[in-house]
GROMACS .gro file of C-alpha atoms in nm:
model
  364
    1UNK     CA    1  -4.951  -4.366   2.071
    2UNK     CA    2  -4.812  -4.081   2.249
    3UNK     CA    3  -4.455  -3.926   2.118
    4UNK     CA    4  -4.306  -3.974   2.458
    5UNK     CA    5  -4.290  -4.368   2.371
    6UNK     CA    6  -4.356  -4.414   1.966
    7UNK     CA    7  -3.992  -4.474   1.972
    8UNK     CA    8  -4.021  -4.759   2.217
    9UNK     CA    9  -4.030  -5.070   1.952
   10UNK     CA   10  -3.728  -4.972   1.805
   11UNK     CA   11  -3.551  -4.959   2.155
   12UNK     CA   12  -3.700  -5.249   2.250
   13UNK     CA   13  -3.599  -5.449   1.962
   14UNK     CA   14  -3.288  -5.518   2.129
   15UNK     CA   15  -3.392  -5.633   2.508
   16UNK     CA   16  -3.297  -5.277   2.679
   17UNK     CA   17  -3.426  -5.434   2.970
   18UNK     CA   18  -3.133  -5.650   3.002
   19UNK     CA   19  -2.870  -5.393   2.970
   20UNK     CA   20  -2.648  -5.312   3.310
   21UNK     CA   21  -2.829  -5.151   3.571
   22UNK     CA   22  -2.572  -4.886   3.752
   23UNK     CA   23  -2.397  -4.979   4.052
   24UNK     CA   24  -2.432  -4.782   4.401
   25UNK     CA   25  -2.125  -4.596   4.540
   26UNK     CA   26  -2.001  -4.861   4.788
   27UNK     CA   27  -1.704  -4.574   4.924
   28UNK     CA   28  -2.022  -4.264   4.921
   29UNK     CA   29  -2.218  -4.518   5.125
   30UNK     CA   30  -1.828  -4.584   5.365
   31UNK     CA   31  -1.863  -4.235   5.438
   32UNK     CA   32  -2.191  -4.177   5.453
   33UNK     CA   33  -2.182  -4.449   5.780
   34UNK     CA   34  -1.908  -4.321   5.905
   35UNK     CA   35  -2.097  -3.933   5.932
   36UNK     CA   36  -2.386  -4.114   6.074
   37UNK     CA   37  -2.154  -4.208   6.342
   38UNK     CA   38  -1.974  -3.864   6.394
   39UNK     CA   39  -2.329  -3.714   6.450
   40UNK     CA   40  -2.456  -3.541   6.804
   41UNK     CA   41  -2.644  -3.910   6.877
   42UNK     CA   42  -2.576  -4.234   7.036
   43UNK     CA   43  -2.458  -4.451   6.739
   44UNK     CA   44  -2.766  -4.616   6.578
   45UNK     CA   45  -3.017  -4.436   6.740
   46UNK     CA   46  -3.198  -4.300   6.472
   47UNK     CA   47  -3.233  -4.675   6.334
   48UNK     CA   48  -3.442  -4.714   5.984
   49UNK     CA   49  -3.310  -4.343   5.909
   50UNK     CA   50  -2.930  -4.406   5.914
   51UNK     CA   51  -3.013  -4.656   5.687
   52UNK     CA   52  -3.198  -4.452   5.458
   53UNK     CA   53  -2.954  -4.185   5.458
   54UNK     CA   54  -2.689  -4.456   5.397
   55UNK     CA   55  -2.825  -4.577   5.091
   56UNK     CA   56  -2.965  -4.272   4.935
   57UNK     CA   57  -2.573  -4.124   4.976
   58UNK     CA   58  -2.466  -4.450   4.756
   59UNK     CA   59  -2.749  -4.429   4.507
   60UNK     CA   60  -2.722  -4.024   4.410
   61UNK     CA   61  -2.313  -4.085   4.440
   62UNK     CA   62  -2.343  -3.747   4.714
   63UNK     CA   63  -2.263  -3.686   5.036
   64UNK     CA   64  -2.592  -3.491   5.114
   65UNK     CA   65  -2.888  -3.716   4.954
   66UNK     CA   66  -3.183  -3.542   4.902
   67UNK     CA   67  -3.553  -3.621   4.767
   68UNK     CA   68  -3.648  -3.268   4.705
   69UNK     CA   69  -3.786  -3.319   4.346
   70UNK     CA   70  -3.991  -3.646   4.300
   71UNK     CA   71  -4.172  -3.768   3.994
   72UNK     CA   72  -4.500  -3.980   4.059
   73UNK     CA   73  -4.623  -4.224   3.709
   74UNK     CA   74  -4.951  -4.343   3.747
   75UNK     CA   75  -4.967  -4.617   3.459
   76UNK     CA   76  -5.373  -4.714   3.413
   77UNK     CA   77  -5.537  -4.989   3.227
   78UNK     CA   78  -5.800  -5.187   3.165
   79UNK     CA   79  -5.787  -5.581   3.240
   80UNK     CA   80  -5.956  -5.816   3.045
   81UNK     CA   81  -5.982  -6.076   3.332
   82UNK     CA   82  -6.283  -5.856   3.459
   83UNK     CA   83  -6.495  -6.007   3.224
   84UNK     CA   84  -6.499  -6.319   3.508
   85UNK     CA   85  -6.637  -6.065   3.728
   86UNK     CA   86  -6.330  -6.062   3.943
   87UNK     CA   87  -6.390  -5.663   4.085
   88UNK     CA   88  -6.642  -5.520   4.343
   89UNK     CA   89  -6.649  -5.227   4.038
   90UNK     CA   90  -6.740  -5.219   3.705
   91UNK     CA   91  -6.427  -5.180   3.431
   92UNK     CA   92  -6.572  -4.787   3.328
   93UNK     CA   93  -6.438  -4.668   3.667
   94UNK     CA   94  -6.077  -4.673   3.509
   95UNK     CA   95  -6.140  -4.433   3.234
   96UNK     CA   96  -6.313  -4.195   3.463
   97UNK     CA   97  -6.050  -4.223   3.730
   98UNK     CA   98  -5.829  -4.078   3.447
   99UNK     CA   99  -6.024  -3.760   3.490
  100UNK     CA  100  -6.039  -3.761   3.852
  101UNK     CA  101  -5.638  -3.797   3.848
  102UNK     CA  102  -5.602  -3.504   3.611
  103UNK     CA  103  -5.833  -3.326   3.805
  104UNK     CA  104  -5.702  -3.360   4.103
  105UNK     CA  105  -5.950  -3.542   4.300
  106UNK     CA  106  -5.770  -3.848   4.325
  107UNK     CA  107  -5.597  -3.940   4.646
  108UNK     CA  108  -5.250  -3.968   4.500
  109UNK     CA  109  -5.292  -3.597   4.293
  110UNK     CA  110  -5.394  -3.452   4.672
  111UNK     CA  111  -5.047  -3.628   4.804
  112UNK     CA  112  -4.855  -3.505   4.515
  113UNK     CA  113  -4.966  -3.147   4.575
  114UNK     CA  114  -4.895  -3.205   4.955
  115UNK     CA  115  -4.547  -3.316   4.867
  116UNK     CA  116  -4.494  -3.030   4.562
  117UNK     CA  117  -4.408  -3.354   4.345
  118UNK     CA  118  -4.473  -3.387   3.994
  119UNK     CA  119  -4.761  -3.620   3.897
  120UNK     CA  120  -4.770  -3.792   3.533
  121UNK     CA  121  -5.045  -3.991   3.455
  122UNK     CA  122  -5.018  -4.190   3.176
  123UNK     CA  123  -5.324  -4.345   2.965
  124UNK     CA  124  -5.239  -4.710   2.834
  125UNK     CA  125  -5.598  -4.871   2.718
  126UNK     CA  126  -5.930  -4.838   2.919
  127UNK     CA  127  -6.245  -5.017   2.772
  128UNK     CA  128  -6.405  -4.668   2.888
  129UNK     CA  129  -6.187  -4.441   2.710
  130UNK     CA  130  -6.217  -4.088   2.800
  131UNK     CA  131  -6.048  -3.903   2.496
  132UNK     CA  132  -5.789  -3.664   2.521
  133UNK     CA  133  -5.771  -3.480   2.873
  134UNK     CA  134  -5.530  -3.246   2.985
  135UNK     CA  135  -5.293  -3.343   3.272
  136UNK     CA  136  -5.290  -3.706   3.127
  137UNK     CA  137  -5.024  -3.870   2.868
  138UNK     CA  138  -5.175  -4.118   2.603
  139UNK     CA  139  -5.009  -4.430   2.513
  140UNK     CA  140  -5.281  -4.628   2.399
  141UNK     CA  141  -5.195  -5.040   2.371
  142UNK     CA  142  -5.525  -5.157   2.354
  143UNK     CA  143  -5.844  -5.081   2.520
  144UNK     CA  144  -5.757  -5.367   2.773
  145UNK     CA  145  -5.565  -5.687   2.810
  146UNK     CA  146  -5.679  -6.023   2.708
  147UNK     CA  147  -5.883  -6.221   2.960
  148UNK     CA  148  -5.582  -6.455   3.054
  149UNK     CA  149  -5.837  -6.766   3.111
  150UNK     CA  150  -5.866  -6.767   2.752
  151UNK     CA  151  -5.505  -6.665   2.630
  152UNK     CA  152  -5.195  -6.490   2.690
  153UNK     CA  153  -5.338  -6.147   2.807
  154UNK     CA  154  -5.056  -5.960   2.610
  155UNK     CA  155  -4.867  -5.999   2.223
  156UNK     CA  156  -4.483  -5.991   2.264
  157UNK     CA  157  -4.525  -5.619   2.112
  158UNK     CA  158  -4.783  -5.525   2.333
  159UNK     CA  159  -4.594  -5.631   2.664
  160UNK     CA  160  -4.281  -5.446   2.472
  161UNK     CA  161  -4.458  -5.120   2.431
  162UNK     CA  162  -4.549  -5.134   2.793
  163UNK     CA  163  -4.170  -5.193   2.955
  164UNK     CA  164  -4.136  -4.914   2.692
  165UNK     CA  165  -4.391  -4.665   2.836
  166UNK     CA  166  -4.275  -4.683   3.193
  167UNK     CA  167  -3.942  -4.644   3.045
  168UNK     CA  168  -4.043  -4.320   2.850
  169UNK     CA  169  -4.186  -4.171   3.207
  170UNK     CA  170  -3.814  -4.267   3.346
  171UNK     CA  171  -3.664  -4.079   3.101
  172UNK     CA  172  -3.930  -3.763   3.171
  173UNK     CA  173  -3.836  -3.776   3.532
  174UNK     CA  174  -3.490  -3.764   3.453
  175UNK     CA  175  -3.482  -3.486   3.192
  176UNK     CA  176  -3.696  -3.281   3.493
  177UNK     CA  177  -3.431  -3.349   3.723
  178UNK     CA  178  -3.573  -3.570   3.981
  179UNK     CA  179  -3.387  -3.728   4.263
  180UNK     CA  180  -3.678  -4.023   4.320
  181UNK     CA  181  -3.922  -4.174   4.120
  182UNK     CA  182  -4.235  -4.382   4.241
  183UNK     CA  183  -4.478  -4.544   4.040
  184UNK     CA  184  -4.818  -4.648   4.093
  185UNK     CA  185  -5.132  -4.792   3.910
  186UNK     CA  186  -5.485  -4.831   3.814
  187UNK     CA  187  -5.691  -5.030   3.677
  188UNK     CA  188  -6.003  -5.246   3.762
  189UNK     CA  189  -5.863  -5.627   3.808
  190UNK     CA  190  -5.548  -5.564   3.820
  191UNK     CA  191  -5.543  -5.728   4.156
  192UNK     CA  192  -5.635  -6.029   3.995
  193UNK     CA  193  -5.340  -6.011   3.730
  194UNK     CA  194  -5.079  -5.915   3.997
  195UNK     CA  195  -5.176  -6.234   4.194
  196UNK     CA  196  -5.178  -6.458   3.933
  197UNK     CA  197  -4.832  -6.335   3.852
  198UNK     CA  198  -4.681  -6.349   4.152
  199UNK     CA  199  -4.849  -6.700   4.204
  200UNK     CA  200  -4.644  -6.797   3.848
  201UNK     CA  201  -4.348  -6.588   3.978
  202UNK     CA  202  -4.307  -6.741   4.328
  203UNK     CA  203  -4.453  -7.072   4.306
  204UNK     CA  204  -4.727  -6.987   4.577
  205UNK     CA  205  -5.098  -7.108   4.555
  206UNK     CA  206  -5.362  -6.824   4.471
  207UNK     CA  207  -5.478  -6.859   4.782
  208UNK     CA  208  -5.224  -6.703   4.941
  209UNK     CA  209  -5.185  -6.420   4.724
  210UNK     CA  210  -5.540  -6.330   4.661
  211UNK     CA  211  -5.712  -6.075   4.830
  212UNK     CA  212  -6.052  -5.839   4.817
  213UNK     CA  213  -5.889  -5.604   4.566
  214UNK     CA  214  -6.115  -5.345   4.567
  215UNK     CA  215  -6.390  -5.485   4.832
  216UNK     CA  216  -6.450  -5.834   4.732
  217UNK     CA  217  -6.671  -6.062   4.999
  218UNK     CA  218  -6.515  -6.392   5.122
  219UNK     CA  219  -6.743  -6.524   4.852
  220UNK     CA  220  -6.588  -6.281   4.594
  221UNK     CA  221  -6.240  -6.381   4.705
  222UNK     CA  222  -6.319  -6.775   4.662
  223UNK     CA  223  -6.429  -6.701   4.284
  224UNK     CA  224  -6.135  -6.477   4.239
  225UNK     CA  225  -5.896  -6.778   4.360
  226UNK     CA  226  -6.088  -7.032   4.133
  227UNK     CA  227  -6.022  -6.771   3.783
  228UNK     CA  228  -5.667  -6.779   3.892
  229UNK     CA  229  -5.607  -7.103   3.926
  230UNK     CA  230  -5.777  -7.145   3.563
  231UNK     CA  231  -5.508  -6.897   3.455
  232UNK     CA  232  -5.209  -7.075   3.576
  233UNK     CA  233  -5.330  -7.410   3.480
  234UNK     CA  234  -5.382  -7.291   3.113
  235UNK     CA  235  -5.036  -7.072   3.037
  236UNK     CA  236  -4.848  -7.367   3.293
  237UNK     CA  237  -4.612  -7.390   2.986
  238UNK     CA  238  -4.478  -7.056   3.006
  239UNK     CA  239  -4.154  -7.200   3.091
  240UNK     CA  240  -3.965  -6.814   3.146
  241UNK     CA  241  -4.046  -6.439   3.362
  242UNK     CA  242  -4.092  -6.278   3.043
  243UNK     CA  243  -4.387  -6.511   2.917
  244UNK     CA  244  -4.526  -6.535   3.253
  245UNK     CA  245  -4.539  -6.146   3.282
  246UNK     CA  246  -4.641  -6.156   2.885
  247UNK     CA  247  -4.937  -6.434   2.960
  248UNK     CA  248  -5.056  -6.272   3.317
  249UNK     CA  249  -4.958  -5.896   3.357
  250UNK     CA  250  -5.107  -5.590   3.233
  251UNK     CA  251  -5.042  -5.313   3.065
  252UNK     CA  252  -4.962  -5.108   3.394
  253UNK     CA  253  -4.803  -5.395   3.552
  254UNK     CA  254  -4.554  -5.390   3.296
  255UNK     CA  255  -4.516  -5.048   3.268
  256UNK     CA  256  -4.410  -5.017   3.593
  257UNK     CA  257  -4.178  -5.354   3.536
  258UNK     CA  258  -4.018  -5.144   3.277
  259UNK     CA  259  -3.951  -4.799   3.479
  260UNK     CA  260  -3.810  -4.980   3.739
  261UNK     CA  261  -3.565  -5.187   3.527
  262UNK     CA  262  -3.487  -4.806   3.343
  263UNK     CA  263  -3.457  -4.604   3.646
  264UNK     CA  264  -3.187  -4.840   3.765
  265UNK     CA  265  -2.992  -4.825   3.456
  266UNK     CA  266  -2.988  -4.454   3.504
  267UNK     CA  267  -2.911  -4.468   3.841
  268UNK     CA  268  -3.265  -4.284   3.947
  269UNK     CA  269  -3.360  -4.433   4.336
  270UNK     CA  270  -3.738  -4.601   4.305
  271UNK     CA  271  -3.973  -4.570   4.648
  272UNK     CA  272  -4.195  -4.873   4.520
  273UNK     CA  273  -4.560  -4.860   4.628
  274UNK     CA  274  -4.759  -5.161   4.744
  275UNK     CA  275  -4.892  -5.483   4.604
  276UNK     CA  276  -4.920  -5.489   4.281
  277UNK     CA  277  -4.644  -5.245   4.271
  278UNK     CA  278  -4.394  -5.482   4.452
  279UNK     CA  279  -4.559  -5.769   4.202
  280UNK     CA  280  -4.422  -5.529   3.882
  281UNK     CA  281  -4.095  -5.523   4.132
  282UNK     CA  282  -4.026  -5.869   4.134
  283UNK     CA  283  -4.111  -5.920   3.717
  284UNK     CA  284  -3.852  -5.615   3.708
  285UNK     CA  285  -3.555  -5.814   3.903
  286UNK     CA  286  -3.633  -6.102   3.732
  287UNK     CA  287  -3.584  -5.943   3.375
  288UNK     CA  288  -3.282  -5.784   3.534
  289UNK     CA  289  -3.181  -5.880   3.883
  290UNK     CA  290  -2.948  -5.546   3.893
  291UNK     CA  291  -3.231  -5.309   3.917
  292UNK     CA  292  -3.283  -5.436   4.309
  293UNK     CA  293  -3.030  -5.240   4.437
  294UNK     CA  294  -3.257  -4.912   4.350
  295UNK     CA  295  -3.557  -5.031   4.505
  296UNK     CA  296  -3.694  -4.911   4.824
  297UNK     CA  297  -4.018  -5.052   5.002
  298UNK     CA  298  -4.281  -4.761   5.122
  299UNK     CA  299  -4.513  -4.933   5.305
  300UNK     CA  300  -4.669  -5.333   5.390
  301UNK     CA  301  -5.024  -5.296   5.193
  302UNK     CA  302  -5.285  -5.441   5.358
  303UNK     CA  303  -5.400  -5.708   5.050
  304UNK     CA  304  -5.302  -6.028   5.018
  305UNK     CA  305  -4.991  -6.198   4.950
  306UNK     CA  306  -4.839  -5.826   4.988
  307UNK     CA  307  -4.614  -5.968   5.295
  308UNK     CA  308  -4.488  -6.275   5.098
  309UNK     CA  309  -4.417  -6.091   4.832
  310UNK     CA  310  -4.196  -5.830   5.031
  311UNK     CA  311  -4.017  -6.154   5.169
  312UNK     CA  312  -3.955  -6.270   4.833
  313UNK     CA  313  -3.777  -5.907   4.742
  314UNK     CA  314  -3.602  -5.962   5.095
  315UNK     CA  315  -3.764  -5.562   5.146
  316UNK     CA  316  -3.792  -5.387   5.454
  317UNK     CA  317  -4.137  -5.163   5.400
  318UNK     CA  318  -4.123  -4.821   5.593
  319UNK     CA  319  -4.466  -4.819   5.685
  320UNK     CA  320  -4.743  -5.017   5.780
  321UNK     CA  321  -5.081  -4.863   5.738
  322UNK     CA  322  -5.312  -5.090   5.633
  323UNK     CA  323  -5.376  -4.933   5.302
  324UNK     CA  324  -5.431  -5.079   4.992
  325UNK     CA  325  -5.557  -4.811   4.761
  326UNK     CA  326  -5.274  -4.834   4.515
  327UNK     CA  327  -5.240  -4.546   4.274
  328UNK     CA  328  -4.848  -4.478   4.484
  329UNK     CA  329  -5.043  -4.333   4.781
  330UNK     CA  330  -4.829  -4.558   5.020
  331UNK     CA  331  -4.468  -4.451   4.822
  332UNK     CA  332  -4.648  -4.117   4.866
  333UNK     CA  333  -4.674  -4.135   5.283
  334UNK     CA  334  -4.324  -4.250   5.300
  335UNK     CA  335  -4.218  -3.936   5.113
  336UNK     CA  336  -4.181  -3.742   5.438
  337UNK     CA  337  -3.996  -4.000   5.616
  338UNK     CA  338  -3.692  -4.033   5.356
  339UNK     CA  339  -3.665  -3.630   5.339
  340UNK     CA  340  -3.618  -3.604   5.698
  341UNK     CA  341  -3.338  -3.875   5.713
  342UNK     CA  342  -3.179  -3.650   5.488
  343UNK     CA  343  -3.209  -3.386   5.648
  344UNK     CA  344  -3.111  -3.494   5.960
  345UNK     CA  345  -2.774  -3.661   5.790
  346UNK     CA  346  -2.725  -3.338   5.655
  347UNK     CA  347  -2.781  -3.056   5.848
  348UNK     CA  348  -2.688  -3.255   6.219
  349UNK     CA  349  -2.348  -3.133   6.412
  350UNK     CA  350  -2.087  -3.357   6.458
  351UNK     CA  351  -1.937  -3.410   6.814
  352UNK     CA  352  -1.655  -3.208   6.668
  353UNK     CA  353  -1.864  -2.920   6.546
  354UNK     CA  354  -2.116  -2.891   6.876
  355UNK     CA  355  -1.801  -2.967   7.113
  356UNK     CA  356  -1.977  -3.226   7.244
  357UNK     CA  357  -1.818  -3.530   7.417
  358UNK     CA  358  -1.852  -3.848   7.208
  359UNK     CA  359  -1.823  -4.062   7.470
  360UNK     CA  360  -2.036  -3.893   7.689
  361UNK     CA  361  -2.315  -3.847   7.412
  362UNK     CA  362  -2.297  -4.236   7.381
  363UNK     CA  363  -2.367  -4.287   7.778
  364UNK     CA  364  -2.663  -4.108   7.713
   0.00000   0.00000   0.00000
């Protein structure tokens, strides 16, 4: 296991998870509305911006929020719930993906360079393992998960060491001074796993949650819906978040469950990603329903069950682009959008520093 998390079991002996989350600046947020409406606009005009503005003042406790530095995880693993040939793709691809990431072929490494953000991608069990390669962190669990149609797909330790890994990749960002983290994921059938969570988690049939993953047929989709409901009808006594995370998650799932719990106790702002990165959102505020405040939506996926699950979190998504690649390449288009509300919160004129007429500006 990778130094960056051997430490984890020993944190995690004693539920970190549940420990406070930190609290936004309710007066930095006062002020930061009352800027917004001192600017050189009509008062709301700039809409979804204000807002952004608004909250990032109250989350970075600072009257001129910024998202200059931003730290991208990648979490990947392998699912054992591919044995049911649940995936358009065969389980290797996650291993070699590794490479491509580290490489910087992979779609989220060509929006990191875009953005000048730092990308950490973080090995936690492929079936196809591909060794040590530079660029990419290893935290082995396991090669994969259990298939969860014959068991819990994760030990209590295992599902420990994962909250713990996205955790350790919190703490990285942190000690590199970022001012947002995302997270994203990979891993072949882990559409399957996030469905059949959020099926457990909401109370929703499959069938409204499941989509084509990674290219699945109608066909593909009705088998897909049939494994899951064999899931949830065999761990139906999980009878708490934690065992229904434990018994359908994966390794990634939870890892990203974990950094999002972690980043709100250190009071680092989260741009989550899309389905099965809104999924690890909604294990995360059940563990610890303070860690909601630091969430912010990126963008409405195209799979599945993404929309009900964005209800669920009560999120507003900042984009709609009917993708649903994963890997934080949605968090990663929204990027642009939160550094310009900044920027325009920051470096505007008031009506008082242009000499402009309020009123007037208003009757515009």
């Amino acid at each position: 296991m990778n130094d960056r998390v051997s430490n984890q079991p020993t944190l995690a002996a004693d539920a970190w998870w549940l420990r406070s989350c930190k609290r936004p600046d309710a007066e930095r947020q006062a002020q930061a509305r009352a800027r917004q409406a001192q600017l050189t606009k009509p008062p709301g005009s700039l809409g979804v911006l204000e807002d952004l503005a608004v909250t990032l003042s109250g989350l970075q406790h600072s009257p001129t929020p910024k998202v200059d530095r931003v730290w991208i995880s990648v979490f990947a693993a392998d699912h054992g719930v591919a044995a049911e040939g649940v995936s358009a793709f065969p389980q290797a691809v996650t291993g070699e993906m590794l490479r491509n990431f580290a490489g910087g072929g992979a779609a989220i490494a060509v929006l990191a360079r875009a953005l000048d953000a730092s990308l950490d991608v973080v090995n936690l069990g492929t079936v196809n393992d591909p060794g040590a390669v530079a660029g990419v962190h290893r935290a082995v669990i396991a090669a994969s998960t259990r298939n969860f149609c014959e068991g819990p797909a994760m030990s209590d330790a295992q599902l420990r060491a994962a909250l713990g890994a996205g955790a350790a990749s919190v703490r990285a960002a942190l000690d590199a001074g970022a001012q947002l983290f995302i997270g994203g994921e990979m891993g072949i059938a882990n559409t399957t796993s996030a469905a059949a969570l959020a099926s457990a988690l909401l109370r929703r049939s499959p069938s409204e949650l499941t989509g084509a993953g990674t290219g699945l047929d109608a066909g593909g989709i009705a088998h897909k819906i049939a494994v899951i409901e064999r899931a949830l009808a065999l761990h139906a006594p999980a009878d708490s978040d934690w065992e229904r995370l434990r018994r359908l998650g994966g390794f990634e799932i939870a890892a990203l469950t974990g950094a999002y719990v972690a980043a709100a106790q250190a009071g680092l702002p989260v741009l989550v990603d899309g389905f099965i990165a809104s999924v690890a959102a909604l294990a995360a505020q059940r563990l610890n329903p303070g860690c909601g405040d630091w969430l912010l939506y990126a963008h409405r996926s195209h799979e599945r069950g993404h929309a009900m699950v964005l209800e669920a979190l009560r999120a507003r998504p900042l984009l709609d682009l009917s993708m649903r690649l994963g890997e934080a390449s949605g968090a990663a288009m929204a990027v642009p959008l939160l550094r310009l509300a900044c920027a325009l919160h920051n470096s505007m004129a008031t009506f008082a520093q242009a000499g402009v007429s309020e009123s007037a500006a208003q009757q515009a």
